[in-house]
Amino acid sequence: MDVTAELVALVIAVGLVAGLCDRFGWPTPLVLVVVGAAASFLPHVPDVQLDPDLVLHAILPPLLYATAVRTSLFDFRHNKLSIVLMSVVLIFFSTLVVGWVTWLVLPGVAVAAALALGAVVAPPDAVAAAALGRRLGLPRRVATLLEQESLVNDAAALIALTVAVSALSSSPSAPEVVGDFLWAVVGAVLVGGVVAAVLAVLRARVKDPVLDTLISFVAPYLAFLPAEHVHASGVLATVVTGLTLAHLSPRVQTASARVTEQITWRTVAFVLENAVFLVIGLQLPGLLSDASDSGLGAGRIVAVCAAVLVATILARAVFVFGVAGVLRSGTPWMRRQAWSPGVAGLVSWAGMRGVVTLAAAQLLPQDLPDREVLLLAAFTVVVGSLLLQGSTLPWLVRRVGLPPPDPAEDALRAAELGDAANAAGLRRMRELVTGDEPAGVVERLKDRSVARSHAAWERLGRPLADQETPSNTYARLRMQMLAAEREVVVRARDDGTAPNEVLAAALAAIDVEESLLDRHEEIEGRERDGALVPRAGGTLCTHLVSAPLGEAEPASACEDCLREGTTWVHLRRCLTCGHVGCCDSSPRRHSRVHFGSAGHPVVVSAEPGEAWRWCWVDEELG
């Protein structure tokens, strides 16, 4: 009962702190560490010590899997050079630098023990990077680099730690070290790929969302444990499985299974991620007590911890800026991969450490001299990096001035993609229609597909203050209708006039539709600052290439709507003749009508702050 009560208290504390952080915009990981450290000194709060086997074999696999399934395999391949540099080369560089500094400031420490500490503190944490990246709105390239680096670097750090620990009792040769590292990588890729292939085949045959989610729960362990058993990297095997299954998900999973899995894993990842940071803070008293019994003076202990923290931060900064300089002065291919000074600054300063560092520190041999001081140094790096770098990162983001992900640009791409998907759906419908379908069915199918595409475009413009877009009007009215429908179902439940299975199915249908409308309102409520810009690079159709550049000046009205006495939603300007017409979400669709009569192919948005063009002929955005 005591363990159960402690777990419940932990989850409640995580929920309360995370809720307050979300309410006031505080960085959740940092606040949880501070709250945990403060709570650790309160009476009746139990001493917490992380079991390394529990962390590395039970908690780490699902955390890595939850991050991997949110990562794009395409981006992972595209950034392979950066991943190798940051996840392998930087890990070994940091191990050597921190190990050398530890050997200098801690008298009598073995070189292998100092290098073991360097390997312990070398890997930034995937959880910290993902959590702070989402909270701070880091530029997309920076956030992607941090998450992808943190998915792989744990494997390199644990391999380096294993070599350093084994060197305390023996002296492995260089060929043995290289061979172990290569097998750790190759074996992990093989195990992870095989597990992903088997689970993909199984998922394609499982239609029950609950069973499919159960498969996702065991997936990280099915990859991690066999890889560790054959002395490959379980961390890397888990990442390979997660990336592959996420990439194959649209083809092997049903829509309901994907929705169920996504919601479930969001909850699991939320609890695990935030609980980890709280537990980090709770460990402080035990580590201080053990270090005080080590025989070293307080001044020496403080000097060791501070030196290790500074060396860890500086090693990353020196490496990142050094690599950026080499890439910028290299071949044309290298220059295309280079990081700007702003990106390099954010990447170097965002290397927060986390639970893997603390768990790996517990793997140091129990009889190692000054082990308690080394553990406290590792804890100092974790807490110091979270507090020092995490608290100043928002200032650095503003100082560097790199733009965060632009919701307006994302909405523009979503609208373009929605149009392409809508066109494909309508083409398939025309292939399937035989003419024998019931009256109105084809029109209903067409209207439903077109309405979704129109809703994406409506989010881009800024309608008049007293005018709703059609999609907003639909969402507002439909929400009220669903509330009335739910009241009828609940009344039938309370009266006992319908079987429970019937009631559950009716409520589920209403809830699914309402959840879609909730998502629509969430997207509509996001702020969109800054102008949309045309796509950089890429191949445009001939009409967009040859069209006059024109000016994306706002227009005040649709001339045809004024003449006909109708209303409009958003406005488009013809780049050939300057005609201003209303968009397809408007009742009369005068921009499309003008194209049909005049044949002028390209229009530009006439909404404030927008600068995109559209080709009617090729249905392409530019």
Coordinates of C-alpha atoms in Angstrom, one line a residue, residues 55-71 76 151-152 154-155 184-185 187-196 199 216-228 232-246 265:
V55 CA 15.4 3.0 -15.8
L56 CA 17.4 1.5 -18.6
H57 CA 15.2 -1.6 -19.2
A58 CA 11.7 -0.5 -18.1
I59 CA 11.4 3.3 -18.5
L60 CA 13.8 4.2 -21.2
P61 CA 12.4 2.0 -24.0
P62 CA 8.9 3.5 -24.0
L63 CA 10.3 7.0 -23.7
L64 CA 12.5 6.5 -26.7
Y65 CA 9.7 4.8 -28.6
A66 CA 7.2 7.6 -27.8
T67 CA 9.7 10.1 -29.2
A68 CA 10.6 8.0 -32.2
V69 CA 7.0 7.5 -33.4
R70 CA 6.7 11.3 -33.5
T71 CA 9.9 11.7 -35.7
F76 CA 16.0 11.3 -40.0
L151 CA 17.4 9.4 -29.9
V152 CA 20.7 7.9 -31.0
D154 CA 22.4 7.2 -25.7
A155 CA 23.6 4.1 -27.5
A184 CA 26.2 -2.7 -31.4
V185 CA 25.1 -0.6 -34.3
G187 CA 23.0 -5.7 -34.6
A188 CA 20.6 -3.0 -33.4
V189 CA 19.6 -2.1 -36.9
L190 CA 19.0 -5.8 -37.7
V191 CA 17.0 -6.5 -34.6
G192 CA 15.0 -3.3 -34.8
G193 CA 14.2 -3.8 -38.5
V194 CA 13.1 -7.4 -38.0
V195 CA 10.9 -6.5 -35.1
A196 CA 9.3 -3.6 -37.1
L199 CA 4.9 -6.1 -36.1
S216 CA 2.6 -0.7 -29.6
F217 CA 3.0 -1.2 -25.8
V218 CA 5.2 -4.2 -26.2
A219 CA 7.0 -3.0 -29.4
P220 CA 9.8 -1.1 -27.6
Y221 CA 10.6 -4.1 -25.3
L222 CA 10.5 -6.5 -28.2
A223 CA 13.2 -4.5 -29.8
F224 CA 15.2 -3.5 -26.7
L225 CA 15.5 -6.8 -24.9
P226 CA 16.6 -9.1 -27.7
A227 CA 19.1 -6.5 -28.9
E228 CA 20.6 -6.3 -25.4
A232 CA 23.8 -5.0 -29.5
S233 CA 22.3 -1.5 -28.6
G234 CA 18.8 -1.9 -27.3
V235 CA 18.4 1.9 -27.4
L236 CA 19.2 2.0 -31.1
A237 CA 17.0 -1.0 -31.8
T238 CA 14.1 0.6 -30.1
V239 CA 14.6 3.8 -32.2
V240 CA 14.7 1.8 -35.4
T241 CA 11.5 0.0 -34.6
G242 CA 9.7 3.2 -33.6
L243 CA 10.8 5.1 -36.7
T244 CA 9.9 2.2 -39.1
L245 CA 6.5 1.5 -37.5
A246 CA 5.6 5.2 -37.6
W265 CA 0.9 7.2 -26.0

